[in-house]
CSV table of C-alpha atoms in Angstrom, one decimal:
chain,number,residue,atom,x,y,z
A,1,UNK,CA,24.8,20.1,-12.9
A,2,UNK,CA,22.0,22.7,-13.0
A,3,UNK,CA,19.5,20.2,-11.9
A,4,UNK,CA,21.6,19.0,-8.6
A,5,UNK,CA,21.9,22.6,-7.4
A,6,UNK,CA,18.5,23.5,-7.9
A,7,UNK,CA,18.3,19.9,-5.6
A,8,UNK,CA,20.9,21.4,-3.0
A,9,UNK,CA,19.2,24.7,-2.6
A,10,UNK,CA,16.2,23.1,-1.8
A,11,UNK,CA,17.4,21.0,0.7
A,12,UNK,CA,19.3,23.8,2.1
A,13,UNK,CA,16.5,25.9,1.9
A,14,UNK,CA,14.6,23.5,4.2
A,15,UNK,CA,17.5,23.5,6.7
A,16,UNK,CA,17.2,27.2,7.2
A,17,UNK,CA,13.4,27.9,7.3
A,18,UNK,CA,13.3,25.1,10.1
A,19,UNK,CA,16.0,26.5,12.0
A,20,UNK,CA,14.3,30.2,11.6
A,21,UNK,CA,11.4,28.8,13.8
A,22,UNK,CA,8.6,26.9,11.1
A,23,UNK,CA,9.2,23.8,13.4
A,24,UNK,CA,10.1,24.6,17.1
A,25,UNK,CA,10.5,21.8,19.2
A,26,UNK,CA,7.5,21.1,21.6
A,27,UNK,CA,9.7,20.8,24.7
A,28,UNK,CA,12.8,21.8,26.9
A,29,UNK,CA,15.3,19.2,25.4
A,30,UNK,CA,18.1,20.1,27.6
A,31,UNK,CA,16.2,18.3,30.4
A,32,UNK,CA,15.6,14.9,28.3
A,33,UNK,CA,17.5,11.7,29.4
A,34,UNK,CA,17.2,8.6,28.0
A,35,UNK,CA,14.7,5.9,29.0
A,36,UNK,CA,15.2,2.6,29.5
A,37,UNK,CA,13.2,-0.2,29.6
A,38,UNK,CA,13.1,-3.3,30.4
A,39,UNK,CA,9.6,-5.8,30.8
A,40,UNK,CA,9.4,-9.2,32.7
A,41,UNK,CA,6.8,-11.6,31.9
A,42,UNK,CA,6.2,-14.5,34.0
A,43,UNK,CA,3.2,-16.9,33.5
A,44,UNK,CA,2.2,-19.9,35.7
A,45,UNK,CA,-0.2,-22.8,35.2
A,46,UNK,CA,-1.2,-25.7,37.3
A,47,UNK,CA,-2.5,-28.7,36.8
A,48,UNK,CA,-6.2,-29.7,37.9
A,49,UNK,CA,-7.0,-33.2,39.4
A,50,UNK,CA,-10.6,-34.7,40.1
A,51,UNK,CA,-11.4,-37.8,41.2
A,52,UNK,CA,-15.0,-39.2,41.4
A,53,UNK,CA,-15.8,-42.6,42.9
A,54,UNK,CA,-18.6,-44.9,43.2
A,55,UNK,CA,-19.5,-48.0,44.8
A,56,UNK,CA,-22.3,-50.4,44.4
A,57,UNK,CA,-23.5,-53.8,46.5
A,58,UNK,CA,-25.7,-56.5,45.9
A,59,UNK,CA,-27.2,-59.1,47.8
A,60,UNK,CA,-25.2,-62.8,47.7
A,61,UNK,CA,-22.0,-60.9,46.0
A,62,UNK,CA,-18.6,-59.3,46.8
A,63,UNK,CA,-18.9,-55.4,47.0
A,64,UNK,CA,-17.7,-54.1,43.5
A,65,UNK,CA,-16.2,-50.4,44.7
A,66,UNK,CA,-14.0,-47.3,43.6
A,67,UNK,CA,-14.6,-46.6,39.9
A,68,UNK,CA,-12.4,-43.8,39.2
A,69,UNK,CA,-12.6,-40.8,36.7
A,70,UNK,CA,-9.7,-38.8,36.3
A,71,UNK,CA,-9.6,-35.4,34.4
A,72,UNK,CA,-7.0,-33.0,33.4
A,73,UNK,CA,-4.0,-35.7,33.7
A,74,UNK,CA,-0.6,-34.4,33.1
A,75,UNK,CA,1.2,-36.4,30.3
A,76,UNK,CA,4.5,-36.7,30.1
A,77,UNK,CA,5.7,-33.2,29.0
A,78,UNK,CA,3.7,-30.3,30.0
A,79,UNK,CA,2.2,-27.6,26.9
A,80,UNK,CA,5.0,-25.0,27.1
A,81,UNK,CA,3.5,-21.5,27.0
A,82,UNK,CA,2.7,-19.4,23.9
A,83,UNK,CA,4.7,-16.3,23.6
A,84,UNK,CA,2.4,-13.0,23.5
A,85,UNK,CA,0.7,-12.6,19.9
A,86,UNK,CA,2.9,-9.9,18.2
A,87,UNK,CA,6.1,-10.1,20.7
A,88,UNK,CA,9.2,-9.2,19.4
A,89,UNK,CA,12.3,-11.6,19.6
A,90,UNK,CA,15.9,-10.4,20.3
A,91,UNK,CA,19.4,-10.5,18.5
A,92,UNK,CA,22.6,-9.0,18.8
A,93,UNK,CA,23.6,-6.6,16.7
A,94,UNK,CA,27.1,-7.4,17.2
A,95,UNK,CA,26.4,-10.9,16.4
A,96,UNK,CA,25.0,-10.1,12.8
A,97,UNK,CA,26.6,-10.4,9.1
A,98,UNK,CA,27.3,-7.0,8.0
A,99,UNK,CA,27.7,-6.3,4.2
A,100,UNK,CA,28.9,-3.1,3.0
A,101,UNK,CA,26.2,-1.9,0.1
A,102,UNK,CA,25.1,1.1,-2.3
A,103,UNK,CA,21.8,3.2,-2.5
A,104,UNK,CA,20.9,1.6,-5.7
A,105,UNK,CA,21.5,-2.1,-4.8
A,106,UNK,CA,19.4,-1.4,-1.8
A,107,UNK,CA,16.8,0.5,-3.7
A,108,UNK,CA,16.7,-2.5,-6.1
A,109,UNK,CA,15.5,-5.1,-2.7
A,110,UNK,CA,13.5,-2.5,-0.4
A,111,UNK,CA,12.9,1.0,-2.4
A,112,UNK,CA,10.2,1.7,-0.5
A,113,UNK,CA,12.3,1.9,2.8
A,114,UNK,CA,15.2,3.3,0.9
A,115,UNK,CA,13.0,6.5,-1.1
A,116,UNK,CA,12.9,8.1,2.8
A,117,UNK,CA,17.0,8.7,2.2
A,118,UNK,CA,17.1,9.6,-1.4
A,119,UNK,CA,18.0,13.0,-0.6
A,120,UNK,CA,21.3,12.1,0.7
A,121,UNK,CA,21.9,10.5,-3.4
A,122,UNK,CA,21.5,13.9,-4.8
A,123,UNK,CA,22.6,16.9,-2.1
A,124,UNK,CA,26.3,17.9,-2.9
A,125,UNK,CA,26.7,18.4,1.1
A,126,UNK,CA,25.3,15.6,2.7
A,127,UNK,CA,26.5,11.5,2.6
A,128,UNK,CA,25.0,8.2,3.0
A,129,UNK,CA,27.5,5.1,4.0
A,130,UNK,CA,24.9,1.9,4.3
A,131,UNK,CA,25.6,-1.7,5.5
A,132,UNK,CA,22.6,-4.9,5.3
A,133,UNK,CA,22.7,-6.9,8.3
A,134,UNK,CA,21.4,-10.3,8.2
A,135,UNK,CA,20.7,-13.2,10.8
A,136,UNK,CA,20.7,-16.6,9.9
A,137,UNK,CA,20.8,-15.8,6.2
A,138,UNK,CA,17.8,-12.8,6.4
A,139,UNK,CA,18.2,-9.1,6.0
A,140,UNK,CA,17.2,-7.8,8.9
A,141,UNK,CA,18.5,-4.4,9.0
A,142,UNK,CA,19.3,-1.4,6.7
A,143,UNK,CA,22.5,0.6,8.3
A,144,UNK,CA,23.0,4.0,7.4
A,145,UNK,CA,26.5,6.3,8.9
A,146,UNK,CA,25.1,10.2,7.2
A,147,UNK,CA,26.9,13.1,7.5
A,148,UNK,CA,25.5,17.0,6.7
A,149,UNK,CA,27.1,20.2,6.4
A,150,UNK,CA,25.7,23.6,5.3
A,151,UNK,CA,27.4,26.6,5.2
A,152,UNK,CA,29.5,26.5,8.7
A,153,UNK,CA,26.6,23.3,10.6
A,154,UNK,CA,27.5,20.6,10.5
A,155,UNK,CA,25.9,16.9,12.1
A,156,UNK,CA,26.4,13.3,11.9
A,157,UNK,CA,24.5,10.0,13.0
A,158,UNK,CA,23.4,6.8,12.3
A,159,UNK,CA,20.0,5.4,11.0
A,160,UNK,CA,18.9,1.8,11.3
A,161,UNK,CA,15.9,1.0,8.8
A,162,UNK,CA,14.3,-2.2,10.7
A,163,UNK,CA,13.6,-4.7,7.6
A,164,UNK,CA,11.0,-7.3,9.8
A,165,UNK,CA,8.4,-5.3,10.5
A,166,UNK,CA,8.8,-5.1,14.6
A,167,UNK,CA,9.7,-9.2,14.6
A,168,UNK,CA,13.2,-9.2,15.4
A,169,UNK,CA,14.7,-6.2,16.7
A,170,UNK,CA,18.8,-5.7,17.9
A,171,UNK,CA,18.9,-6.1,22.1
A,172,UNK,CA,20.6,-2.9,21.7
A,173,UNK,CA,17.5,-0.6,20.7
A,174,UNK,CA,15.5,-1.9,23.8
A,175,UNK,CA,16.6,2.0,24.7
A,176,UNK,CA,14.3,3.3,21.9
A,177,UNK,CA,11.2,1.2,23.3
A,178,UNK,CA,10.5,4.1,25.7
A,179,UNK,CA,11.8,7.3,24.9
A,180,UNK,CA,10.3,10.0,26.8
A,181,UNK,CA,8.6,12.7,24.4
A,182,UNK,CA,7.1,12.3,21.5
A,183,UNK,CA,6.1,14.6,18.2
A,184,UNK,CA,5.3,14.4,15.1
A,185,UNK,CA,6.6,15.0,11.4
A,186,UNK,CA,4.5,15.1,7.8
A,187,UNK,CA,2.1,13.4,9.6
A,188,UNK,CA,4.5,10.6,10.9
A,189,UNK,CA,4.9,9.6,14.8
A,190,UNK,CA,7.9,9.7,16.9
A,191,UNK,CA,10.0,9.7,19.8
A,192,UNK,CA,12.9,10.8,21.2
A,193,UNK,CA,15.1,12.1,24.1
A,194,UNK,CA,18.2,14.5,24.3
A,195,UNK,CA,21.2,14.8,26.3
A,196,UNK,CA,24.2,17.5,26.3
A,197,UNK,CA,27.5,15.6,26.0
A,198,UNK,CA,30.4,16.9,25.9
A,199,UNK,CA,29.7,20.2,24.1
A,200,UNK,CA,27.2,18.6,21.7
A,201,UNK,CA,23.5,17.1,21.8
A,202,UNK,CA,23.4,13.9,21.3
A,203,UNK,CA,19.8,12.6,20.3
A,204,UNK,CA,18.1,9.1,20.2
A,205,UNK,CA,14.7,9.2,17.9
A,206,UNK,CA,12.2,6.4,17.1
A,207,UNK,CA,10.7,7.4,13.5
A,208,UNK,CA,7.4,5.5,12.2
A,209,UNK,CA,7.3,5.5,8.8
A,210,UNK,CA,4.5,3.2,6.4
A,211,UNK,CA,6.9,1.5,5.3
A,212,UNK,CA,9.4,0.6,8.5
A,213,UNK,CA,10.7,1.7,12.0
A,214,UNK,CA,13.5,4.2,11.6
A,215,UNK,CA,16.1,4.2,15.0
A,216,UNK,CA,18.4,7.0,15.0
A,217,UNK,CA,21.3,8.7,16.8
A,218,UNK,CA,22.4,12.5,15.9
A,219,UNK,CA,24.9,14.3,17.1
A,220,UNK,CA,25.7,18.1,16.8
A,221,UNK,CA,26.4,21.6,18.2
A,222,UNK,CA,22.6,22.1,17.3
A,223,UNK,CA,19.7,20.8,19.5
A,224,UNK,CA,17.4,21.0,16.2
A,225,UNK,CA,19.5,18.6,14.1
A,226,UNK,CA,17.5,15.7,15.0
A,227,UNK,CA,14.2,17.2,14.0
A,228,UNK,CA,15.8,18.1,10.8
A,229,UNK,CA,16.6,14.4,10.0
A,230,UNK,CA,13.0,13.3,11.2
A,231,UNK,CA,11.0,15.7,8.9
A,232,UNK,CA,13.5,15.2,5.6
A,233,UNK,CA,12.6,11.2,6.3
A,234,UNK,CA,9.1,11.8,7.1
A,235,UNK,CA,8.9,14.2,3.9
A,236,UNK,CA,10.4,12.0,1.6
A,237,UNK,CA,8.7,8.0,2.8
């Protein structure tokens, strides 16, 4: 009992020194809207012909002509294009299995991705729901629903750890692919954008960590929760 308050104070303790001003923001938030991107490729090719001829004629014989040399001939099927070296394919994330887990099953598969969350095991005031997606039989995806209260703040959001290393990614984080700002946290790159719904900020954030991409959506009364979340998951990768 001793040792998880000791745990809780610290992670409360964090909370308040970065919300006293030890990690300001770089930027007006209240002004960020979120990006979207979208990128078409189109690629061409054509086919080259030559044709060379000669003709020869001798004395007492039929003229021999048109010897033809033909280069670059289309079979029957065309090469289909390459797709980009390191191009990232596309699923829905609706469309994926969903399995309900637990920290320490997770941590058992992928406990580097998983030590970045570890906090959320031990504080008495925060919680960690998590669900594995899969596609066609591989884990693709690490949900997580978390939820944080200290004294009278309190913020929610979900995390998605990507488990493919940038190969197959949910059509429904294209939005991350170009946040507008960007910062940094224990070293660690990322970007995000803010908006002011309804009475709350509501934050999308793209996290870089060694071990995987980290998406995220916070929401709460403070524009700093997100930045909270990013350096606690920085901190702790």
């Amino acid at each position: 009992m001793m040792k998880k308050m000791k745990k809780d104070e610290t992670i409360g303790r964090a909370f308040d020194e970065y919300f006293e001003g030890c990690e300001a923001p770089h930027c007006d938030l209240t002004q960020a809207k979120r990006a979207l991107s979208r990128s078409v490729r189109e690629r061409s090719g054509g086919v080259i012909f030559l044709k060379a001829a000669s003709a020869f004629a001798c004395l007492l014989v039929a003229c021999i002509v048109s010897v033809g040399i033909v280069f670059g001939m289309r079979g029957d099927e065309s090469p289909s294009p390459e797709a980009p070296s390191g191009a990232a394919s596309y699923y829905a994330l609706s469309s994926a299995q969903t399995e309900e887990a637990t920290y320490a099953g997770l941590s058992q598969t992928y406990g580097g991705v998983m030590s970045a969350l570890e906090p959320f095991e031990w504080a008495d005031n925060a919680q960690a729901d998590y669900t594995l997606y899969s596609v066609d039989g591989e884990d693709v995806l690490i949900g997580a629903s978390l939820k944080y209260l200290y004294d009278t703040f309190f913020w929610e959001g979900d995390l998605y750890i990507d488990l493919t290393g940038g190969e197959s990614i949910p059509e429904e984080f294209k939005t991350y692919e170009r946040l507008p700002y960007e910062g940094s946290a224990a070293g660690r790159s990322y970007t995000y954008s803010t908006q002011y719904v309804n009475g709350e900020y509501v934050s999308d954030a793209r996290l870089s960590l060694p071990s995987a991409d980290c998406y995220m959506t916070v929401m709460s009364r403070s524009e700093g929760a997100v930045f909270f979340l990013l350096n606690l998951l920085a901190e702790n990768s």
